[in-house]
Amino acid sequence: MPETISFKIHGMDCADEVVLLKKEVGPLVGGEDKLYFNILEGKMTVSITDETVTIKSIRQTVAHTGMEAVPWSEFCDSKACPVEEGFWKRNGRAGACTASGLFFLMGFAVHGYNHSFIDALAASGTGEHEFPLLSVLFYLSAVVTGGWFIAPKAVYAARKLRPDMNLLMAIAAIGAIIIDEWFEAAAVTFLFSLALLLESWSVERARKAIKALVGLSPLTARVVSLESGDIVERRVDEVPVGTVIVIRPGDKIPLDGVITKGSTSVDQAPITGESIPVNKTAGDEVFAGTINGVGAFEFKSTKVAKDTTLSRIIQLVEEAQSHRAPSEQWVEKFARYYTPAMIILAIIIAVIPPLIFGGAWGDWFYQALVILVIACPCALVISTPVSIVAGLTAAAKAGVLIKGGAYLEIPAQLNAIALDKTGTLTYGRPAVQEVVPLNGHTKKQLIGYAAALEAHSTHPLAHAILNEAESLGIDITRAENFTVMQGKGATGEIDGRDYWIGSHRLMEEKGIEDGKTHEIAVALEDAGHSIVCIFSEKHVCGLISIADTVRDEAREAVQSLKALGISQIVMLTGDNKRTAEAVASVINVDSYKSELLPEDKVKELTRLTESFGKTAMVGDGVNDAPAMAASTIGIAMGVMGTDAAIETADIALMTDDLRKLPWLIKHSRRTLRVVKQNIIFALGLKLVFIILALVGAATLWMAIAADMGASLLVIFNGLRLLR
């Protein structure tokens, strides 16, 4: 059996480092497919199938790249995450960057004192004057401190002949020193160090957005002690299944469970994105991370802390980052060829003009260094994963669980959507629609007779009648001498008189209906309703129509999807044609298919995909799994607390609100728009500076400042998705 071990990788803040780790650790563990990375957590997970591969060998291999691997169990134990680290480990990068900045300012101060500050800046890149010795020492100190965390990675990249941004910066700084441009060398190193520090801070912000999900669940629970019956506080991760937990007004609910005593309203927005609190009473489920309202209650836990719905959501959001979006894969492939191409371009710029056109070697060597600085691909490669993770996290906060970046992009490109009827477009439970009392009977009297007869039954239609009787406040007295008429209905005695309840066919067989009653029954059946008839030996007492109720928001959601440009919206159901037609006409779908078996739904999804391209299948869980698998993307709705449904779909809507579908499509399009903005901006800025370098109008410090600015702008643009 393969063993899975996770490591905290100190120094992994950019996709470039991920590429390095894949190249170095991949061969050790049997291939890159054995490695999984979470940039935001700085986490590397290794699937080990070879017994000769040890934690020690993995740590040594990672160390060759200039990074450090710490087993996740040491970095993040059950009591603290992360485990308290030393001052240098926590603040080393910030300290080195601060020292570099101070040395740079002191060098510039001495430099400016001797030559005037304007002359010092104006002379940048021209080699027109000598630097004072003290200024040189300060600038050199700025280079050393600023490059402290960069140098090991640059050395590794040079040794392996795999150029990356660290090597580019190192070459630029060393090249500036060689041509006696100390100001430029110090500026490049300090600004690049600052860019990495700010980038790390930005990544930490996105990391905290995911950790905010973890913070939804309290660390302790007030449990009823089995020994004494007293209420005691225990750590949530120590509470076993079946424990009774007491919740006060305003408390966060610590675990999943079922209410055993009391009633309240619960704010489920942290999990589902619902804006209105949900009423809860004995027998109802509650979920970890949700917030209790004004009522106190007790519930019995049904899952341990690591298995709660909230924990599953957090785990899946973190795992989602390994399912990279197509845009992320494109950027990584592009960067793989882009960096070597930029180094070749820099060499051409340094050599060709002096050799062929007689240009000054020093001037063109300097412009080649500018090309190397602006060629740094980090602004390009970091912007996309930050945008994707921000999009995934924002969706999770809104109650839409997306399994990965690959699935976040697809909704933006959908052309067709297939919707299951029962449980998706409808509530999935029959309810009384119309009550037609006849021959002097009242509505309550008719429902009372029906409930008395159906009190013996477990049929779904019986439940609908009993629920209606309860809502009308009718006291139900069971009929006596109850007899089932298989496949037709039942008969029983109420207040000493025989009554029958059953289908329209039973009423016809008894020959008791008249023309008017028949007309009403047929009209209700044509509307897709199931008819329940109640009659005695004398006459028909009345008709009750029962049907699965269409969701209140279904029509609005379908209209919104059409407004977003979805070409085809199809309803799929196993129900008969009349029922399907009635529901389809209410919600206004483009077409519907009825009387479908599971394999028929698969065929229909295949046809839709062939006709319209990317297609989604929206269902209510596991029973629609085959059709979901046949679609471009499967979306399960109303799956809060249903682990199997969460696992089945590519996207899970945590509530039964169909309006989340158009929200999902708009969110996906917005995310794609931000990703494209970032890519165009990052590449466009580099192109501008390459042109400036070719005409001799760019300096090293301007290039690094522009690159740093580009990195920050694309990161902040991506983080806007968290709003």
PDB file of N, CA and C in Angstrom, residues 432 434-439 441-454 461 465 479 488-492 494 497-508 510 512-513 517 521 530-546:
ATOM      1  N   VAL A 432     -50.171  18.008  -1.318  1.00  0.00           N
ATOM      2  CA  VAL A 432     -51.532  18.268  -1.782  1.00  0.00           C
ATOM      3  C   VAL A 432     -51.556  19.581  -2.551  1.00  0.00           C
ATOM      4  N   GLU A 434     -54.559  20.516  -4.810  1.00  0.00           N
ATOM      5  CA  GLU A 434     -55.939  21.022  -4.838  1.00  0.00           C
ATOM      6  C   GLU A 434     -56.857  20.069  -4.084  1.00  0.00           C
ATOM      7  N   VAL A 435     -57.860  20.629  -3.382  1.00  0.00           N
ATOM      8  CA  VAL A 435     -58.890  19.845  -2.698  1.00  0.00           C
ATOM      9  C   VAL A 435     -60.235  20.276  -3.278  1.00  0.00           C
ATOM     10  N   VAL A 436     -60.972  19.306  -3.852  1.00  0.00           N
ATOM     11  CA  VAL A 436     -62.257  19.613  -4.504  1.00  0.00           C
ATOM     12  C   VAL A 436     -63.383  18.879  -3.755  1.00  0.00           C
ATOM     13  N   PRO A 437     -63.966  19.516  -2.730  1.00  0.00           N
ATOM     14  CA  PRO A 437     -65.076  18.865  -2.017  1.00  0.00           C
ATOM     15  C   PRO A 437     -66.338  18.863  -2.893  1.00  0.00           C
ATOM     16  N   LEU A 438     -67.116  17.768  -2.844  1.00  0.00           N
ATOM     17  CA  LEU A 438     -68.338  17.627  -3.645  1.00  0.00           C
ATOM     18  C   LEU A 438     -69.504  17.180  -2.747  1.00  0.00           C
ATOM     19  N   ASN A 439     -70.695  17.381  -3.248  1.00  0.00           N
ATOM     20  CA  ASN A 439     -71.906  16.879  -2.596  1.00  0.00           C
ATOM     21  C   ASN A 439     -72.028  17.302  -1.132  1.00  0.00           C
ATOM     22  N   HIS A 441     -69.832  18.359   1.098  1.00  0.00           N
ATOM     23  CA  HIS A 441     -68.714  18.185   2.034  1.00  0.00           C
ATOM     24  C   HIS A 441     -67.827  19.432   2.029  1.00  0.00           C
ATOM     25  N   THR A 442     -67.115  19.660   3.150  1.00  0.00           N
ATOM     26  CA  THR A 442     -66.172  20.781   3.243  1.00  0.00           C
ATOM     27  C   THR A 442     -64.755  20.284   3.010  1.00  0.00           C
ATOM     28  N   LYS A 443     -63.851  21.230   2.813  1.00  0.00           N
ATOM     29  CA  LYS A 443     -62.437  20.885   2.574  1.00  0.00           C
ATOM     30  C   LYS A 443     -61.858  20.135   3.771  1.00  0.00           C
ATOM     31  N   LYS A 444     -62.107  20.651   4.991  1.00  0.00           N
ATOM     32  CA  LYS A 444     -61.543  20.010   6.190  1.00  0.00           C
ATOM     33  C   LYS A 444     -62.152  18.627   6.388  1.00  0.00           C
ATOM     34  N   GLN A 445     -63.434  18.518   6.108  1.00  0.00           N
ATOM     35  CA  GLN A 445     -64.105  17.227   6.273  1.00  0.00           C
ATOM     36  C   GLN A 445     -63.519  16.192   5.312  1.00  0.00           C
ATOM     37  N   LEU A 446     -63.282  16.631   4.073  1.00  0.00           N
ATOM     38  CA  LEU A 446     -62.733  15.724   3.059  1.00  0.00           C
ATOM     39  C   LEU A 446     -61.319  15.270   3.433  1.00  0.00           C
ATOM     40  N   ILE A 447     -60.488  16.220   3.845  1.00  0.00           N
ATOM     41  CA  ILE A 447     -59.118  15.874   4.251  1.00  0.00           C
ATOM     42  C   ILE A 447     -59.151  14.985   5.496  1.00  0.00           C
ATOM     43  N   GLY A 448     -60.111  15.216   6.391  1.00  0.00           N
ATOM     44  CA  GLY A 448     -60.232  14.389   7.594  1.00  0.00           C
ATOM     45  C   GLY A 448     -60.559  12.945   7.255  1.00  0.00           C
ATOM     46  N   TYR A 449     -61.510  12.741   6.316  1.00  0.00           N
ATOM     47  CA  TYR A 449     -61.839  11.385   5.881  1.00  0.00           C
ATOM     48  C   TYR A 449     -60.607  10.708   5.263  1.00  0.00           C
ATOM     49  N   ALA A 450     -59.942  11.454   4.376  1.00  0.00           N
ATOM     50  CA  ALA A 450     -58.781  10.885   3.677  1.00  0.00           C
ATOM     51  C   ALA A 450     -57.671  10.520   4.665  1.00  0.00           C
ATOM     52  N   ALA A 451     -57.419  11.400   5.643  1.00  0.00           N
ATOM     53  CA  ALA A 451     -56.364  11.149   6.630  1.00  0.00           C
ATOM     54  C   ALA A 451     -56.703   9.944   7.503  1.00  0.00           C
ATOM     55  N   ALA A 452     -57.991   9.792   7.845  1.00  0.00           N
ATOM     56  CA  ALA A 452     -58.402   8.648   8.666  1.00  0.00           C
ATOM     57  C   ALA A 452     -58.132   7.336   7.942  1.00  0.00           C
ATOM     58  N   LEU A 453     -58.356   7.332   6.635  1.00  0.00           N
ATOM     59  CA  LEU A 453     -58.111   6.129   5.845  1.00  0.00           C
ATOM     60  C   LEU A 453     -56.619   5.906   5.571  1.00  0.00           C
ATOM     61  N   GLU A 454     -55.871   7.012   5.323  1.00  0.00           N
ATOM     62  CA  GLU A 454     -54.447   6.900   4.973  1.00  0.00           C
ATOM     63  C   GLU A 454     -53.549   6.755   6.200  1.00  0.00           C
ATOM     64  N   LEU A 461     -48.129   9.199  -1.207  1.00  0.00           N
ATOM     65  CA  LEU A 461     -49.347   9.999  -1.334  1.00  0.00           C
ATOM     66  C   LEU A 461     -50.065  10.107   0.011  1.00  0.00           C
ATOM     67  N   ILE A 465     -51.171  13.561   2.274  1.00  0.00           N
ATOM     68  CA  ILE A 465     -52.487  13.838   2.867  1.00  0.00           C
ATOM     69  C   ILE A 465     -52.373  14.052   4.373  1.00  0.00           C
ATOM     70  N   ALA A 479     -59.441   5.029  10.703  1.00  0.00           N
ATOM     71  CA  ALA A 479     -60.632   4.293  10.267  1.00  0.00           C
ATOM     72  C   ALA A 479     -60.592   2.855  10.789  1.00  0.00           C
ATOM     73  N   LYS A 488     -55.331  -0.509  -6.106  1.00  0.00           N
ATOM     74  CA  LYS A 488     -56.467   0.369  -6.407  1.00  0.00           C
ATOM     75  C   LYS A 488     -56.720   1.386  -5.309  1.00  0.00           C
ATOM     76  N   GLY A 489     -56.639   0.970  -4.045  1.00  0.00           N
ATOM     77  CA  GLY A 489     -56.930   1.882  -2.957  1.00  0.00           C
ATOM     78  C   GLY A 489     -57.196   1.128  -1.678  1.00  0.00           C
ATOM     79  N   ALA A 490     -58.143   1.646  -0.861  1.00  0.00           N
ATOM     80  CA  ALA A 490     -58.441   1.021   0.425  1.00  0.00           C
ATOM     81  C   ALA A 490     -59.847   1.413   0.849  1.00  0.00           C
ATOM     82  N   THR A 491     -60.367   0.685   1.828  1.00  0.00           N
ATOM     83  CA  THR A 491     -61.681   0.997   2.377  1.00  0.00           C
ATOM     84  C   THR A 491     -61.627   0.869   3.887  1.00  0.00           C
ATOM     85  N   GLY A 492     -62.485   1.612   4.555  1.00  0.00           N
ATOM     86  CA  GLY A 492     -62.519   1.574   6.007  1.00  0.00           C
ATOM     87  C   GLY A 492     -63.800   2.205   6.515  1.00  0.00           C
ATOM     88  N   ILE A 494     -65.681   4.910   9.000  1.00  0.00           N
ATOM     89  CA  ILE A 494     -65.522   6.163   9.736  1.00  0.00           C
ATOM     90  C   ILE A 494     -66.899   6.553  10.279  1.00  0.00           C
ATOM     91  N   ARG A 497     -69.791   4.442   9.069  1.00  0.00           N
ATOM     92  CA  ARG A 497     -70.124   4.423   7.635  1.00  0.00           C
ATOM     93  C   ARG A 497     -68.891   4.009   6.832  1.00  0.00           C
ATOM     94  N   ASP A 498     -69.103   3.215   5.773  1.00  0.00           N
ATOM     95  CA  ASP A 498     -67.994   2.770   4.917  1.00  0.00           C
ATOM     96  C   ASP A 498     -67.605   3.861   3.919  1.00  0.00           C
ATOM     97  N   TYR A 499     -66.284   4.053   3.803  1.00  0.00           N
ATOM     98  CA  TYR A 499     -65.740   5.006   2.812  1.00  0.00           C
ATOM     99  C   TYR A 499     -64.620   4.314   2.039  1.00  0.00           C
ATOM    100  N   TRP A 500     -64.470   4.776   0.813  1.00  0.00           N
ATOM    101  CA  TRP A 500     -63.388   4.267  -0.034  1.00  0.00           C
ATOM    102  C   TRP A 500     -62.434   5.414  -0.398  1.00  0.00           C
ATOM    103  N   ILE A 501     -61.158   5.066  -0.545  1.00  0.00           N
ATOM    104  CA  ILE A 501     -60.165   6.026  -1.042  1.00  0.00           C
ATOM    105  C   ILE A 501     -59.321   5.310  -2.081  1.00  0.00           C
ATOM    106  N   GLY A 502     -59.083   5.978  -3.195  1.00  0.00           N
ATOM    107  CA  GLY A 502     -58.302   5.308  -4.230  1.00  0.00           C
ATOM    108  C   GLY A 502     -58.159   6.156  -5.473  1.00  0.00           C
ATOM    109  N   SER A 503     -57.786   5.493  -6.542  1.00  0.00           N
ATOM    110  CA  SER A 503     -57.496   6.179  -7.795  1.00  0.00           C
ATOM    111  C   SER A 503     -58.780   6.495  -8.555  1.00  0.00           C
ATOM    112  N   HIS A 504     -58.612   7.266  -9.608  1.00  0.00           N
ATOM    113  CA  HIS A 504     -59.737   7.585 -10.488  1.00  0.00           C
ATOM    114  C   HIS A 504     -60.321   6.296 -11.088  1.00  0.00           C
ATOM    115  N   ARG A 505     -59.439   5.337 -11.353  1.00  0.00           N
ATOM    116  CA  ARG A 505     -59.896   4.075 -11.947  1.00  0.00           C
ATOM    117  C   ARG A 505     -60.827   3.325 -10.996  1.00  0.00           C
ATOM    118  N   LEU A 506     -60.531   3.354  -9.675  1.00  0.00           N
ATOM    119  CA  LEU A 506     -61.387   2.692  -8.694  1.00  0.00           C
ATOM    120  C   LEU A 506     -62.781   3.321  -8.680  1.00  0.00           C
ATOM    121  N   MET A 507     -62.807   4.646  -8.771  1.00  0.00           N
ATOM    122  CA  MET A 507     -64.092   5.338  -8.773  1.00  0.00           C
ATOM    123  C   MET A 507     -64.901   4.966 -10.016  1.00  0.00           C
ATOM    124  N   GLU A 508     -64.190   4.832 -11.152  1.00  0.00           N
ATOM    125  CA  GLU A 508     -64.874   4.450 -12.387  1.00  0.00           C
ATOM    126  C   GLU A 508     -65.420   3.028 -12.286  1.00  0.00           C
ATOM    127  N   LYS A 510     -66.342   1.445  -9.649  1.00  0.00           N
ATOM    128  CA  LYS A 510     -67.490   1.408  -8.744  1.00  0.00           C
ATOM    129  C   LYS A 510     -68.727   2.030  -9.399  1.00  0.00           C
ATOM    130  N   ILE A 512     -69.567   5.172  -9.686  1.00  0.00           N
ATOM    131  CA  ILE A 512     -70.200   6.153  -8.813  1.00  0.00           C
ATOM    132  C   ILE A 512     -69.999   7.592  -9.283  1.00  0.00           C
ATOM    133  N   GLU A 513     -69.072   7.810 -10.245  1.00  0.00           N
ATOM    134  CA  GLU A 513     -68.806   9.186 -10.665  1.00  0.00           C
ATOM    135  C   GLU A 513     -69.817   9.637 -11.706  1.00  0.00           C
ATOM    136  N   THR A 517     -67.810  15.174 -12.225  1.00  0.00           N
ATOM    137  CA  THR A 517     -66.678  14.651 -11.446  1.00  0.00           C
ATOM    138  C   THR A 517     -65.604  14.112 -12.377  1.00  0.00           C
ATOM    139  N   ALA A 521     -61.663  15.418 -12.692  1.00  0.00           N
ATOM    140  CA  ALA A 521     -60.566  14.469 -12.484  1.00  0.00           C
ATOM    141  C   ALA A 521     -59.624  14.436 -13.681  1.00  0.00           C
ATOM    142  N   SER A 530     -51.566  13.532  -9.486  1.00  0.00           N
ATOM    143  CA  SER A 530     -52.134  12.231  -9.131  1.00  0.00           C
ATOM    144  C   SER A 530     -53.449  12.491  -8.396  1.00  0.00           C
ATOM    145  N   ILE A 531     -54.494  11.740  -8.744  1.00  0.00           N
ATOM    146  CA  ILE A 531     -55.828  11.986  -8.185  1.00  0.00           C
ATOM    147  C   ILE A 531     -56.153  10.948  -7.107  1.00  0.00           C
ATOM    148  N   VAL A 532     -56.606  11.431  -5.964  1.00  0.00           N
ATOM    149  CA  VAL A 532     -57.105  10.584  -4.885  1.00  0.00           C
ATOM    150  C   VAL A 532     -58.596  10.884  -4.730  1.00  0.00           C
ATOM    151  N   CYS A 533     -59.419   9.865  -4.862  1.00  0.00           N
ATOM    152  CA  CYS A 533     -60.871  10.038  -4.777  1.00  0.00           C
ATOM    153  C   CYS A 533     -61.388   9.465  -3.457  1.00  0.00           C
ATOM    154  N   ILE A 534     -62.286  10.170  -2.811  1.00  0.00           N
ATOM    155  CA  ILE A 534     -62.918   9.693  -1.583  1.00  0.00           C
ATOM    156  C   ILE A 534     -64.424   9.601  -1.863  1.00  0.00           C
ATOM    157  N   PHE A 535     -65.006   8.429  -1.600  1.00  0.00           N
ATOM    158  CA  PHE A 535     -66.436   8.281  -1.861  1.00  0.00           C
ATOM    159  C   PHE A 535     -67.052   7.264  -0.893  1.00  0.00           C
ATOM    160  N   SER A 536     -68.348   7.370  -0.764  1.00  0.00           N
ATOM    161  CA  SER A 536     -69.124   6.433   0.065  1.00  0.00           C
ATOM    162  C   SER A 536     -70.079   5.670  -0.848  1.00  0.00           C
ATOM    163  N   GLU A 537     -70.961   4.885  -0.238  1.00  0.00           N
ATOM    164  CA  GLU A 537     -71.915   4.138  -1.052  1.00  0.00           C
ATOM    165  C   GLU A 537     -72.895   5.071  -1.755  1.00  0.00           C
ATOM    166  N   LYS A 538     -73.121   6.270  -1.192  1.00  0.00           N
ATOM    167  CA  LYS A 538     -74.120   7.194  -1.727  1.00  0.00           C
ATOM    168  C   LYS A 538     -73.582   8.052  -2.861  1.00  0.00           C
ATOM    169  N   HIS A 539     -72.352   8.623  -2.654  1.00  0.00           N
ATOM    170  CA  HIS A 539     -71.852   9.595  -3.635  1.00  0.00           C
ATOM    171  C   HIS A 539     -70.340   9.805  -3.490  1.00  0.00           C
ATOM    172  N   VAL A 540     -69.817  10.595  -4.426  1.00  0.00           N
ATOM    173  CA  VAL A 540     -68.402  11.000  -4.357  1.00  0.00           C
ATOM    174  C   VAL A 540     -68.293  12.160  -3.374  1.00  0.00           C
ATOM    175  N   CYS A 541     -67.436  12.005  -2.384  1.00  0.00           N
ATOM    176  CA  CYS A 541     -67.253  13.073  -1.381  1.00  0.00           C
ATOM    177  C   CYS A 541     -66.343  14.186  -1.907  1.00  0.00           C
ATOM    178  N   GLY A 542     -65.413  13.816  -2.739  1.00  0.00           N
ATOM    179  CA  GLY A 542     -64.529  14.830  -3.288  1.00  0.00           C
ATOM    180  C   GLY A 542     -63.261  14.254  -3.879  1.00  0.00           C
ATOM    181  N   LEU A 543     -62.457  15.130  -4.445  1.00  0.00           N
ATOM    182  CA  LEU A 543     -61.187  14.747  -5.087  1.00  0.00           C
ATOM    183  C   LEU A 543     -60.037  15.526  -4.455  1.00  0.00           C
ATOM    184  N   ILE A 544     -58.904  14.864  -4.309  1.00  0.00           N
ATOM    185  CA  ILE A 544     -57.681  15.521  -3.819  1.00  0.00           C
ATOM    186  C   ILE A 544     -56.598  15.284  -4.870  1.00  0.00           C
ATOM    187  N   SER A 545     -55.996  16.363  -5.347  1.00  0.00           N
ATOM    188  CA  SER A 545     -54.890  16.204  -6.319  1.00  0.00           C
ATOM    189  C   SER A 545     -53.567  16.370  -5.595  1.00  0.00           C
ATOM    190  N   ILE A 546     -52.631  15.492  -5.930  1.00  0.00           N
ATOM    191  CA  ILE A 546     -51.312  15.486  -5.272  1.00  0.00           C
ATOM    192  C   ILE A 546     -50.232  15.501  -6.349  1.00  0.00           C
TER     193      ILE A 546
END
